[in-house]
Short mmCIF file of C-alpha atoms in Angstrom, two decimals:
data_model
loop_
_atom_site.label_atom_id
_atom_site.label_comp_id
_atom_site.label_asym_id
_atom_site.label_seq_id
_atom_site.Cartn_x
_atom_site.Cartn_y
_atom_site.Cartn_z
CA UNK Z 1 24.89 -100.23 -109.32
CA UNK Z 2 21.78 -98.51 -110.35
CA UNK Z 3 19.17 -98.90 -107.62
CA UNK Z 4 15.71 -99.48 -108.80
CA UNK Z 5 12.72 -97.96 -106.96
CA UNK Z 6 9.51 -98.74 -108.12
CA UNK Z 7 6.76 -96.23 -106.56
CA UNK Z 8 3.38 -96.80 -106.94
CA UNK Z 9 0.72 -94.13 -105.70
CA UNK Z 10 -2.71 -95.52 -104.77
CA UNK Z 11 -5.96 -93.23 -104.18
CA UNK Z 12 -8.48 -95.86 -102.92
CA UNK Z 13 -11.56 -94.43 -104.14
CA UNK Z 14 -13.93 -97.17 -103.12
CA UNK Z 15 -17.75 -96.74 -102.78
CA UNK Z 16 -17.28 -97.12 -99.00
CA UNK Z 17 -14.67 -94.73 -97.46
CA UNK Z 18 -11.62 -96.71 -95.21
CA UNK Z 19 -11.79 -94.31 -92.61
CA UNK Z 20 -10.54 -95.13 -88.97
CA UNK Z 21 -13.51 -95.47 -85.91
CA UNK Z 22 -13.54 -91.58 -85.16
CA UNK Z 23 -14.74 -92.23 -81.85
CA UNK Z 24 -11.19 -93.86 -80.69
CA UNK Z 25 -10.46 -90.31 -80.83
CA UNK Z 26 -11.87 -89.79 -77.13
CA UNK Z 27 -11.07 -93.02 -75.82
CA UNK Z 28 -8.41 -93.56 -73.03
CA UNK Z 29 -5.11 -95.22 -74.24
CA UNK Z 30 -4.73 -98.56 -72.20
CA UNK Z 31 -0.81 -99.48 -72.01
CA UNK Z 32 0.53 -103.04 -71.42
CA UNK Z 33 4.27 -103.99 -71.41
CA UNK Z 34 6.81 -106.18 -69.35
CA UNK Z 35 8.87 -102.61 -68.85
CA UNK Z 36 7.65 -99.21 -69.07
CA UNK Z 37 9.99 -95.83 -68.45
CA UNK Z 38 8.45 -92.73 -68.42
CA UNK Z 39 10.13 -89.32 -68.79
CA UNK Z 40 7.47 -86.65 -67.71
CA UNK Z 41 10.36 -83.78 -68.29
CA UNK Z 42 11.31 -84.79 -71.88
CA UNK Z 43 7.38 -86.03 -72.53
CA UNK Z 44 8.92 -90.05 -73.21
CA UNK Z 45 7.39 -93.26 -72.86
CA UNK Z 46 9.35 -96.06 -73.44
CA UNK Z 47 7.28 -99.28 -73.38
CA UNK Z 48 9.69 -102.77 -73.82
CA UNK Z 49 8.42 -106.22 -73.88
CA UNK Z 50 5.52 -108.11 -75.69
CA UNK Z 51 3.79 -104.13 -75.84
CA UNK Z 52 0.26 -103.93 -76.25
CA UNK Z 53 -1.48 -100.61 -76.68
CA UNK Z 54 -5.16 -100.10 -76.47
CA UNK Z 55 -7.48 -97.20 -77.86
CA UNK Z 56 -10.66 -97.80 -78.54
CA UNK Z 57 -10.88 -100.32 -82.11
CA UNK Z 58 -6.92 -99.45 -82.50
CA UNK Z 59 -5.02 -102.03 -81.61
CA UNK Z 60 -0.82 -101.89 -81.29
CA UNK Z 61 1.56 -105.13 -80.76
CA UNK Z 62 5.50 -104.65 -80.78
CA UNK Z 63 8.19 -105.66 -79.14
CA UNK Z 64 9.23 -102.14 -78.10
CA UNK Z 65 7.14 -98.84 -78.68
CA UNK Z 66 8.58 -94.99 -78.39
CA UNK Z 67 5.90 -92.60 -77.90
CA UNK Z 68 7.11 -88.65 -77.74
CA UNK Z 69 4.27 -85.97 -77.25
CA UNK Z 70 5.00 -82.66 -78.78
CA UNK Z 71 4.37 -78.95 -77.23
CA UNK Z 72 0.69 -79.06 -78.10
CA UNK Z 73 0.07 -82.53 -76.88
CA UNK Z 74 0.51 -84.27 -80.02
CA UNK Z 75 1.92 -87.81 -79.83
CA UNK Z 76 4.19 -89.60 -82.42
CA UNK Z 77 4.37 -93.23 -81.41
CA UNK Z 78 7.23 -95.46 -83.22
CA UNK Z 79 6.68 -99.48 -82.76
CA UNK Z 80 9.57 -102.27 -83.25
CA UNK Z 81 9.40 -105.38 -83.94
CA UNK Z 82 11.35 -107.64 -82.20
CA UNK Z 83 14.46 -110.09 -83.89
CA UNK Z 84 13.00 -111.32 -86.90
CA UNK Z 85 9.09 -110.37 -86.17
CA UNK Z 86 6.81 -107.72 -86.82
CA UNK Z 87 4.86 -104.93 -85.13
CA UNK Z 88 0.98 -105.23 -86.04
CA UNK Z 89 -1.43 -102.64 -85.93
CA UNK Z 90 -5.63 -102.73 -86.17
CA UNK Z 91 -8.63 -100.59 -86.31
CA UNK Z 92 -12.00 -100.70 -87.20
CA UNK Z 93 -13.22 -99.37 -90.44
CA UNK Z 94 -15.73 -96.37 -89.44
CA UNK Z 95 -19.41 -97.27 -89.60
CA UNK Z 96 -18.49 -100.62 -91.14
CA UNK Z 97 -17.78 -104.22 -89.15
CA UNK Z 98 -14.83 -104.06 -90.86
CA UNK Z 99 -10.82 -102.99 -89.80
CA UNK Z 100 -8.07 -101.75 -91.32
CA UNK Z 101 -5.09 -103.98 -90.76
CA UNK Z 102 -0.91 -103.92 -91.10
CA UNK Z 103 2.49 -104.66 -90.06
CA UNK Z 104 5.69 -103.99 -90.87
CA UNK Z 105 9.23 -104.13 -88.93
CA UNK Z 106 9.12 -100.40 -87.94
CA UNK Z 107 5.56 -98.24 -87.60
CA UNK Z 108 5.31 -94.55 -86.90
CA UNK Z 109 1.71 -93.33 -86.32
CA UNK Z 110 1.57 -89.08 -85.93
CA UNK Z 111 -1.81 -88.62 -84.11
CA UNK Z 112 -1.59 -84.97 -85.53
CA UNK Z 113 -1.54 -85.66 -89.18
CA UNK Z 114 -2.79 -89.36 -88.71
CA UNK Z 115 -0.46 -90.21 -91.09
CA UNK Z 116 1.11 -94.06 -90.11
CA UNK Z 117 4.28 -95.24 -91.84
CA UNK Z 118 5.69 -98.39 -92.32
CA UNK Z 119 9.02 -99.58 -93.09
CA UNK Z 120 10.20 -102.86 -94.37
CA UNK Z 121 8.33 -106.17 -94.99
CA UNK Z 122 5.05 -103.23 -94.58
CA UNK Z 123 2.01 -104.79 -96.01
CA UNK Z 124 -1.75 -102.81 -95.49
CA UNK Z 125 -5.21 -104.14 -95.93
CA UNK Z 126 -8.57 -101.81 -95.99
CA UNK Z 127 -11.29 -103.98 -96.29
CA UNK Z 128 -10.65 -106.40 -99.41
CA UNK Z 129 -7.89 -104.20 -100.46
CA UNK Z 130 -4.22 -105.15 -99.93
CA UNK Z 131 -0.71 -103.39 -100.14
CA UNK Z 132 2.45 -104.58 -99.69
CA UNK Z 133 5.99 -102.89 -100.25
CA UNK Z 134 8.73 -102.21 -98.72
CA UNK Z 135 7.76 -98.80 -97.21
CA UNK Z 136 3.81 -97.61 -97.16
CA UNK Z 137 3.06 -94.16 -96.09
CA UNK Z 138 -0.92 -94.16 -95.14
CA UNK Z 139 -2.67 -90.86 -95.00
CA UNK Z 140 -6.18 -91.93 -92.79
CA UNK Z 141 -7.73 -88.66 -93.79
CA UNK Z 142 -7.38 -88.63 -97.25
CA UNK Z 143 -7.02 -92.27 -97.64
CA UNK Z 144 -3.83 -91.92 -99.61
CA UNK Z 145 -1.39 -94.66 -99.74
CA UNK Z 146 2.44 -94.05 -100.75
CA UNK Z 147 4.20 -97.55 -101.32
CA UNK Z 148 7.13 -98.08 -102.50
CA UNK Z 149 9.43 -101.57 -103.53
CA UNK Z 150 12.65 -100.76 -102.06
CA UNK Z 151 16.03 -101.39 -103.16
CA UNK Z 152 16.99 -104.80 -105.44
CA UNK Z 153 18.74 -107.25 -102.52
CA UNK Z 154 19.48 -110.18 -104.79
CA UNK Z 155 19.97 -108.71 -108.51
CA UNK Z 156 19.31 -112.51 -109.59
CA UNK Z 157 15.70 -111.89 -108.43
CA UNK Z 158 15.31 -108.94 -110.14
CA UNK Z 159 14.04 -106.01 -109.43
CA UNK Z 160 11.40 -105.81 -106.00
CA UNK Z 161 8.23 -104.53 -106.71
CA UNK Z 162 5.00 -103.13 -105.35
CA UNK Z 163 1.98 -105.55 -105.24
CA UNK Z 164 -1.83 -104.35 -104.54
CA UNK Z 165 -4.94 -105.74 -104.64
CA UNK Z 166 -7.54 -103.37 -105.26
CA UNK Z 167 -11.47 -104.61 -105.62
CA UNK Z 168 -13.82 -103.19 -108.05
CA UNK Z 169 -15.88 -99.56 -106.49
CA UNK Z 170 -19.35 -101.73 -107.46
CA UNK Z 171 -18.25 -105.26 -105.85
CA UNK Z 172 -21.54 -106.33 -103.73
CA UNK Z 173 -23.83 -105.11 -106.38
CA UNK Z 174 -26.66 -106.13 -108.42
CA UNK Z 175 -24.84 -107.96 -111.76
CA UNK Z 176 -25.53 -107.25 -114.79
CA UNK Z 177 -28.65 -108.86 -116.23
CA UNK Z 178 -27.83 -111.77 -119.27
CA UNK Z 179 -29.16 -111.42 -122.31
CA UNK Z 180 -32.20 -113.13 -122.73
CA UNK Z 181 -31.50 -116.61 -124.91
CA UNK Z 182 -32.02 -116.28 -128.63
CA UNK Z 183 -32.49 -112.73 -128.38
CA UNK Z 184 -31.41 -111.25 -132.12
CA UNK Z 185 -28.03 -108.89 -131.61
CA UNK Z 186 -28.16 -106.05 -134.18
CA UNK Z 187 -24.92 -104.57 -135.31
CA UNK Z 188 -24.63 -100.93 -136.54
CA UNK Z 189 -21.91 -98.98 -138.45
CA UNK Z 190 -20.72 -95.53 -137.43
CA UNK Z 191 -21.98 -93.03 -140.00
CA UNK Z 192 -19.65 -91.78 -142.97
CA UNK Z 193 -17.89 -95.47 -143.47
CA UNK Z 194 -17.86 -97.41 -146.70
CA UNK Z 195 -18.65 -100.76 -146.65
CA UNK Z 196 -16.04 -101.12 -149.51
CA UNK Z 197 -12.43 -101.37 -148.69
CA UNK Z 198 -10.62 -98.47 -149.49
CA UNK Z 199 -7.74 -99.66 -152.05
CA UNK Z 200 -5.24 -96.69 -151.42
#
């Protein structure tokens, strides 16, 4: 059985850039969990339990959240959901009242790269703009998104497939002015065409 993957690459080039709240950047990270286990040696935080995690706009909920910190002090945080649930992230939109807003089963977030994946039932809004798919890899920097259907589950249904909803770059803005009513419309040909048919 061929497995169909449909991939579709989004650049969201909007008016207004989706960037995260920069200043979470230098806020402290407030923890909450039922159980937390902490592994200073191996640099391992294991946080079980109706986990909520707290930086600034960014906001984490999971049932169970892995964060390991590399040899530069890097952190790579990896959320589950819990039996049939899903892990939710938010943040606010920088210099905007507005957030950025997912979930998915399974979220990695790589606070080098700020790159966040999600993995199954992964679904993304920026604003007014939506993505859902099976897998979505977000770039925050570059405002990239990578989403992808997955594999066909029930081949009755057909194959799965990506959807988005993406909003115009000039939504908010002055609309076009109407004609005014009765106003004569003029039609003009392009130079160098007969008027006659040609009968070749």
């Amino acid at each position: 059985m061929i497995l169909r993957l449909a991939t579709l690459t989004l650049c969201l080039l909007a008016a207004q850039p989706a960037l995260a709240e920069r200043a979470d950047r230098d806020k402290p990270m407030q923890l909450e969990a039922n159980r937390v286990s902490i592994d200073d040696a191996k640099k391992i935080q294991i946080l079980e339990g109706d986990v909520v995690i707290t930086k600034g706009t960014m906001v984490l909920k999971a049932d169970r959240i892995v964060i390991t910190e590399d040899q530069y002090g890097f952190q790579k945080g990896t959320a589950f959901a819990g039996k049939g649930g899903l892990a939710r992230f938010r943040q606010k939109r920088e210099g905007r009242d507005e957030y950025i807003d997912g979930e998915a089963e399974r979220i990695e977030y790589n606070s080098n790269s700020e790159i966040a994946e999600l993995f199954h039932r992964a679904w993304v809004r920026s604003g007014e703009d939506e993505v859902k798919g099976d897998y979505i890899w977000y770039d925050a920097v570059s405002e990239k998104y990578l989403v992808t259907a997955g594999e066909t589950r029930d081949p009755k249904a057909g194959p799965p497939r990506v959807r988005a909803v993406i909003q115009p770059k000039n939504k908010g803005s002055e609309p076009a002015q109407p004609a005014v009513r009765g106003e004569r419309l003029e039609l003009k040909g392009a130079p160098g065409l007969n008027s006659q048919p040609s009968r070749e």
